[in-house]
Amino acid sequence: MDIDQLRAFVLVANTKSFTRTAEQLNIVQSTVTTRIQMLERQIGKELFKRDKRNIALTDAGIVFLPYAERILELSDEGVKSVQLDKGYRDHIVIGTTHALWDYVLFEAIDTFQTLQPETSLVMITEHSDIIIRKMMDGIIDIGIVFYPVKHAKITMELMIEDSYVLVADPQFNIGETFLIPRDLRNLYIHLNWGGSFSEWYRQITSNQFFYHLEVDHVSLLLKFLKTRKGVGFLPNSVAKRLILQGQVINIPFMTDIPVPNRSIYMLKRNQTNPINNLELLMAYIKRIF
């Protein structure tokens, strides 16, 4: 089993095409086929179901795929570390979610990079559970996540106890002094924040599972708040900056069930050889929170 075989396997799994995989790897299709066959022989099981029209992962392929992806990520990160340009003293990989990158952490990272140009930064955007897994695998050095972690390789620090606020475009006409759950029916644009938020929203809306409009990114929510004249929930850490910038307004919301809190944690991967500027970057992040 070698890296070329794993790379071919992951690409075929993602593209569902031996032809497109060959194009991306700049090799002939027969080489892709040979690499997959050699990998299957070493594993002892078929990784793909093949017919004239379709390619799909077998059960063994489904199980093996995340491990292959992790091996490739570790390999690529190792090469980057070894090849780190002499002009850089440090190489730090930091991961968090879209919302925190876009609306909370950008300022801290931008300031740090300006003042510490000798540090090479890699920024990864993933869900919290994937960030945690990649930290355990040694791929990410700092993670900002929504879940607590107890692991020998990771040090955890609570940043803030966040909550959620209802927001709308500044042109939104509230009409009353506040909204209540039944007012959301024709106004609400859903962005699933997961965890306790999902359970809380189902409780206040009598187990509503479907929404007039559901999005999966804050930027989309902001666009639809403007065009649909609706309302949506944002974490307070995100909303307060958008409110200060005049992009949204806070809509008072009354409910018998309190809005849940959501903790935000900063994780640091414990390392044998400490990175010089790691603690300094963490200090910038703490300051922004």
CSV table of C-alpha atoms in Angstrom, one decimal:
chain,number,residue,atom,x,y,z
A,1,MET,CA,0.0,0.0,0.0
A,2,ASP,CA,1.5,3.4,-1.0
A,3,ILE,CA,0.4,7.0,-1.2
A,4,ASP,CA,-0.3,6.9,-4.9
A,5,GLN,CA,-2.7,4.0,-4.5
A,6,LEU,CA,-4.5,5.8,-1.6
A,7,ARG,CA,-4.7,9.0,-3.6
A,8,ALA,CA,-6.2,7.2,-6.6
A,9,PHE,CA,-8.7,5.4,-4.3
A,10,VAL,CA,-9.9,8.7,-2.7
A,11,LEU,CA,-10.2,10.5,-6.0
A,12,VAL,CA,-12.2,7.7,-7.6
A,13,ALA,CA,-14.5,7.6,-4.5
A,14,ASN,CA,-15.1,11.3,-4.8
A,15,THR,CA,-15.4,11.7,-8.6
A,16,LYS,CA,-17.1,8.3,-9.2
A,17,SER,CA,-15.0,8.1,-12.4
A,18,PHE,CA,-11.7,6.4,-13.3
A,19,THR,CA,-11.4,8.8,-16.3
A,20,ARG,CA,-11.7,12.0,-14.3
A,21,THR,CA,-9.3,10.6,-11.7
A,22,ALA,CA,-6.7,9.9,-14.4
A,23,GLU,CA,-7.1,13.5,-15.7
A,24,GLN,CA,-6.6,15.0,-12.2
A,25,LEU,CA,-3.6,12.8,-11.5
A,26,ASN,CA,-2.2,13.4,-15.1
A,27,ILE,CA,-1.8,9.6,-15.7
A,28,VAL,CA,-3.5,7.1,-18.0
A,29,GLN,CA,-6.7,5.4,-16.9
A,30,SER,CA,-5.1,2.0,-16.9
A,31,THR,CA,-2.7,3.2,-14.2
A,32,VAL,CA,-5.6,4.2,-12.0
A,33,THR,CA,-7.2,0.8,-12.5
A,34,THR,CA,-3.9,-0.9,-11.6
A,35,ARG,CA,-3.4,1.1,-8.5
A,36,ILE,CA,-7.0,0.3,-7.3
A,37,GLN,CA,-6.5,-3.3,-8.0
A,38,MET,CA,-3.2,-3.5,-6.1
A,39,LEU,CA,-4.8,-1.7,-3.2
A,40,GLU,CA,-7.7,-4.2,-3.2
A,41,ARG,CA,-5.3,-7.1,-3.3
A,42,GLN,CA,-3.5,-5.8,-0.3
A,43,ILE,CA,-6.6,-5.2,1.7
A,44,GLY,CA,-8.2,-8.4,0.6
A,45,LYS,CA,-11.6,-7.0,-0.3
A,46,GLU,CA,-13.1,-5.1,-3.2
A,47,LEU,CA,-13.4,-1.4,-2.7
A,48,PHE,CA,-15.7,-0.5,-5.6
A,49,LYS,CA,-18.8,-2.0,-7.2
A,50,ARG,CA,-18.4,-1.5,-11.0
A,51,ASP,CA,-20.8,-1.9,-13.9
A,52,LYS,CA,-21.0,-0.2,-17.3
A,53,ARG,CA,-22.6,3.0,-16.0
A,54,ASN,CA,-21.9,3.4,-12.3
A,55,ILE,CA,-19.1,3.2,-9.8
A,56,ALA,CA,-19.9,3.0,-6.1
A,57,LEU,CA,-18.1,2.1,-2.9
A,58,THR,CA,-18.6,-1.3,-1.4
A,59,ASP,CA,-19.2,-1.7,2.3
A,60,ALA,CA,-15.4,-2.2,2.7
A,61,GLY,CA,-14.7,0.9,0.7
A,62,ILE,CA,-17.1,3.0,2.8
A,63,VAL,CA,-15.3,1.9,6.0
A,64,PHE,CA,-11.8,2.4,4.5
A,65,LEU,CA,-12.4,5.8,2.9
A,66,PRO,CA,-12.0,8.1,6.0
A,67,TYR,CA,-8.8,6.2,7.0
A,68,ALA,CA,-7.4,6.7,3.5
A,69,GLU,CA,-8.3,10.4,3.7
A,70,ARG,CA,-6.6,10.8,7.0
A,71,ILE,CA,-3.4,9.1,5.9
A,72,LEU,CA,-3.2,11.5,2.9
A,73,GLU,CA,-3.8,14.5,5.0
A,74,LEU,CA,-1.1,13.4,7.4
A,75,SER,CA,1.3,12.7,4.6
A,76,ASP,CA,0.6,16.1,2.9
A,77,GLU,CA,1.0,17.9,6.3
A,78,GLY,CA,4.3,16.1,6.9
A,79,VAL,CA,5.7,17.1,3.6
A,80,LYS,CA,4.6,20.8,4.2
A,81,SER,CA,6.4,20.8,7.5
A,82,VAL,CA,9.6,19.4,6.1
A,83,GLN,CA,9.5,21.7,3.1
A,84,LEU,CA,8.8,24.8,5.2
A,85,ASP,CA,10.6,27.7,3.6
A,86,LYS,CA,13.6,29.1,5.4
A,87,GLY,CA,11.9,32.5,5.6
A,88,TYR,CA,9.4,31.1,8.1
A,89,ARG,CA,10.1,30.2,11.7
A,90,ASP,CA,6.8,28.5,12.5
A,91,HIS,CA,4.0,26.6,10.7
A,92,ILE,CA,0.6,26.6,12.5
A,93,VAL,CA,-2.6,24.9,11.3
A,94,ILE,CA,-5.8,26.3,12.8
A,95,GLY,CA,-9.3,25.0,12.2
A,96,THR,CA,-12.8,26.2,13.0
A,97,THR,CA,-16.3,26.6,11.4
A,98,HIS,CA,-17.4,29.0,8.6
A,99,ALA,CA,-19.4,31.2,11.0
A,100,LEU,CA,-16.5,31.8,13.4
A,101,TRP,CA,-14.0,32.3,10.5
A,102,ASP,CA,-16.1,34.8,8.7
A,103,TYR,CA,-17.6,36.8,11.6
A,104,VAL,CA,-15.4,36.4,14.6
A,105,LEU,CA,-11.8,35.2,14.0
A,106,PHE,CA,-10.8,37.0,10.8
A,107,GLU,CA,-9.6,40.1,12.6
A,108,ALA,CA,-7.5,38.1,15.0
A,109,ILE,CA,-5.8,36.1,12.3
A,110,ASP,CA,-5.3,39.1,10.0
A,111,THR,CA,-3.7,41.1,12.9
A,112,PHE,CA,-1.5,38.2,13.9
A,113,GLN,CA,-0.2,37.5,10.3
A,114,THR,CA,0.6,41.2,9.9
A,115,LEU,CA,2.7,41.4,13.0
A,116,GLN,CA,4.2,37.9,12.7
A,117,PRO,CA,5.0,37.5,9.0
A,118,GLU,CA,7.6,34.8,9.8
A,119,THR,CA,4.8,32.4,10.8
A,120,SER,CA,3.2,30.3,8.1
A,121,LEU,CA,-0.6,29.8,8.7
A,122,VAL,CA,-2.9,27.2,7.3
A,123,MET,CA,-6.7,27.7,7.9
A,124,ILE,CA,-9.1,24.8,7.7
A,125,THR,CA,-12.9,25.1,7.7
A,126,GLU,CA,-14.8,22.1,9.0
A,127,HIS,CA,-17.5,21.1,11.5
A,128,SER,CA,-16.4,20.8,15.1
A,129,ASP,CA,-16.3,17.0,15.2
A,130,ILE,CA,-14.0,16.9,12.1
A,131,ILE,CA,-11.8,19.6,13.6
A,132,ILE,CA,-11.4,17.5,16.8
A,133,ARG,CA,-10.7,14.3,14.8
A,134,LYS,CA,-8.0,16.1,12.8
A,135,MET,CA,-6.4,17.4,16.0
A,136,MET,CA,-6.2,13.9,17.3
A,137,ASP,CA,-4.6,12.8,14.1
A,138,GLY,CA,-2.0,15.6,14.5
A,139,ILE,CA,-3.1,17.6,11.5
A,140,ILE,CA,-4.5,20.7,13.3
A,141,ASP,CA,-2.6,22.6,16.0
A,142,ILE,CA,-5.4,24.9,17.2
A,143,GLY,CA,-9.1,24.3,17.0
A,144,ILE,CA,-12.1,26.6,17.9
A,145,VAL,CA,-15.0,24.2,18.4
A,146,PHE,CA,-18.5,23.9,20.0
A,147,TYR,CA,-17.9,20.7,21.9
A,148,PRO,CA,-15.8,19.9,25.0
A,149,VAL,CA,-13.0,17.3,24.5
A,150,LYS,CA,-11.1,15.2,27.0
A,151,HIS,CA,-8.1,13.6,25.3
A,152,ALA,CA,-4.5,13.1,26.2
A,153,LYS,CA,-3.3,14.9,23.1
A,154,ILE,CA,-5.5,18.0,23.5
A,155,THR,CA,-5.6,20.8,26.0
A,156,MET,CA,-9.0,22.6,26.2
A,157,GLU,CA,-10.0,26.1,27.4
A,158,LEU,CA,-13.4,27.6,27.5
A,159,MET,CA,-13.6,30.8,25.5
A,160,ILE,CA,-17.2,32.0,26.2
A,161,GLU,CA,-20.7,30.8,27.0
A,162,ASP,CA,-22.5,32.0,23.9
A,163,SER,CA,-26.2,32.3,23.3
A,164,TYR,CA,-28.5,32.9,20.3
A,165,VAL,CA,-30.3,36.1,19.3
A,166,LEU,CA,-33.1,36.7,16.7
A,167,VAL,CA,-32.0,39.1,14.0
A,168,ALA,CA,-33.4,40.7,10.9
A,169,ASP,CA,-32.4,43.1,8.2
A,170,PRO,CA,-32.3,46.8,9.4
A,171,GLN,CA,-35.3,47.5,7.1
A,172,PHE,CA,-37.4,44.9,8.9
A,173,ASN,CA,-40.6,46.3,10.4
A,174,ILE,CA,-41.3,44.5,13.6
A,175,GLY,CA,-44.7,46.1,14.1
A,176,GLU,CA,-44.8,45.0,17.8
A,177,THR,CA,-42.3,45.4,20.6
A,178,PHE,CA,-41.3,41.8,20.4
A,179,LEU,CA,-42.0,38.5,18.6
A,180,ILE,CA,-43.2,35.2,20.0
A,181,PRO,CA,-42.8,31.6,18.6
A,182,ARG,CA,-46.1,31.7,16.6
A,183,ASP,CA,-44.9,34.8,14.8
A,184,LEU,CA,-42.0,32.8,13.3
A,185,ARG,CA,-44.2,30.7,11.0
A,186,ASN,CA,-44.1,32.9,7.9
A,187,LEU,CA,-40.9,34.8,8.8
A,188,TYR,CA,-38.4,32.3,10.0
A,189,ILE,CA,-35.3,31.4,7.9
A,190,HIS,CA,-33.7,28.4,9.5
A,191,LEU,CA,-30.0,27.8,10.0
A,192,ASN,CA,-29.4,24.6,12.0
A,193,TRP,CA,-26.9,25.4,14.8
A,194,GLY,CA,-27.2,21.8,16.1
A,195,GLY,CA,-27.0,20.6,19.6
A,196,SER,CA,-29.2,22.2,22.2
A,197,PHE,CA,-30.4,24.8,19.7
A,198,SER,CA,-32.2,22.2,17.5
A,199,GLU,CA,-34.0,20.7,20.5
A,200,TRP,CA,-35.0,24.1,21.9
A,201,TYR,CA,-36.4,25.2,18.5
A,202,ARG,CA,-38.5,22.0,18.2
A,203,GLN,CA,-39.9,22.6,21.7
A,204,ILE,CA,-41.0,26.2,21.1
A,205,THR,CA,-42.5,25.3,17.7
A,206,SER,CA,-44.3,22.0,18.7
A,207,ASN,CA,-41.7,19.7,17.1
A,208,GLN,CA,-41.6,21.5,13.7
A,209,PHE,CA,-39.0,19.7,11.5
A,210,PHE,CA,-39.6,21.5,8.2
A,211,TYR,CA,-39.1,25.1,7.4
A,212,HIS,CA,-40.3,27.5,4.7
A,213,LEU,CA,-36.6,28.2,3.9
A,214,GLU,CA,-33.5,26.5,5.3
A,215,VAL,CA,-29.9,27.5,4.6
A,216,ASP,CA,-26.5,26.1,5.7
A,217,HIS,CA,-24.3,29.2,5.9
A,218,VAL,CA,-24.5,32.6,7.6
A,219,SER,CA,-23.9,34.5,4.4
A,220,LEU,CA,-26.9,32.9,2.8
A,221,LEU,CA,-29.0,33.7,5.8
A,222,LEU,CA,-28.0,37.4,5.6
A,223,LYS,CA,-28.9,37.5,1.9
A,224,PHE,CA,-32.4,36.0,2.5
A,225,LEU,CA,-33.0,38.2,5.6
A,226,LYS,CA,-32.7,41.1,3.2
A,227,THR,CA,-34.7,39.8,0.2
A,228,ARG,CA,-37.4,37.8,2.1
A,229,LYS,CA,-37.8,40.3,5.0
A,230,GLY,CA,-37.5,37.5,7.4
A,231,VAL,CA,-35.9,36.7,10.7
A,232,GLY,CA,-33.3,34.1,11.8
A,233,PHE,CA,-31.2,33.1,14.8
A,234,LEU,CA,-27.4,33.8,15.1
A,235,PRO,CA,-25.0,33.0,17.9
A,236,ASN,CA,-24.5,36.2,19.9
A,237,SER,CA,-20.7,36.1,19.1
A,238,VAL,CA,-21.5,36.4,15.4
A,239,ALA,CA,-24.6,38.7,15.7
A,240,LYS,CA,-23.0,41.4,17.9
A,241,ARG,CA,-20.4,42.2,15.2
A,242,LEU,CA,-23.0,42.3,12.5
A,243,ILE,CA,-25.2,44.6,14.6
A,244,LEU,CA,-22.3,47.0,15.2
A,245,GLN,CA,-21.6,47.0,11.4
A,246,GLY,CA,-25.3,47.8,10.8
A,247,GLN,CA,-25.9,44.6,8.7
A,248,VAL,CA,-28.6,43.3,11.1
A,249,ILE,CA,-30.7,44.4,14.0
A,250,ASN,CA,-31.7,42.5,17.1
A,251,ILE,CA,-35.3,41.4,17.3
A,252,PRO,CA,-36.6,41.0,20.9
A,253,PHE,CA,-38.0,37.4,21.2
A,254,MET,CA,-40.2,36.1,24.1
A,255,THR,CA,-40.6,32.4,24.9
A,256,ASP,CA,-41.5,30.4,28.0
A,257,ILE,CA,-38.4,28.1,27.3
A,258,PRO,CA,-35.1,30.0,27.7
A,259,VAL,CA,-32.8,30.3,24.8
A,260,PRO,CA,-30.0,27.7,25.3
A,261,ASN,CA,-26.4,28.6,25.8
A,262,ARG,CA,-23.6,27.2,23.6
A,263,SER,CA,-20.0,27.0,24.8
A,264,ILE,CA,-17.1,27.8,22.6
A,265,TYR,CA,-13.8,26.1,23.3
A,266,MET,CA,-10.2,26.6,22.1
A,267,LEU,CA,-8.3,23.4,21.7
A,268,LYS,CA,-4.5,23.1,21.6
A,269,ARG,CA,-2.7,20.0,20.3
A,270,ASN,CA,0.0,18.9,22.8
A,271,GLN,CA,3.3,18.6,21.0
A,272,THR,CA,6.7,17.2,21.8
A,273,ASN,CA,8.4,20.2,20.0
A,274,PRO,CA,6.5,23.4,21.0
A,275,ILE,CA,5.7,25.9,18.2
A,276,ASN,CA,7.2,29.3,19.1
A,277,ASN,CA,4.3,31.5,18.2
A,278,LEU,CA,1.5,29.1,19.1
A,279,GLU,CA,0.7,30.7,22.5
A,280,LEU,CA,0.9,34.2,20.9
A,281,LEU,CA,-1.7,33.3,18.3
A,282,MET,CA,-3.9,31.8,21.0
A,283,ALA,CA,-3.6,35.1,22.9
A,284,TYR,CA,-4.9,37.0,19.9
A,285,ILE,CA,-7.8,34.6,19.6
A,286,LYS,CA,-8.7,35.0,23.3
A,287,ARG,CA,-8.6,38.8,23.0
A,288,ILE,CA,-11.1,38.7,20.1
A,289,PHE,CA,-13.6,36.6,22.2
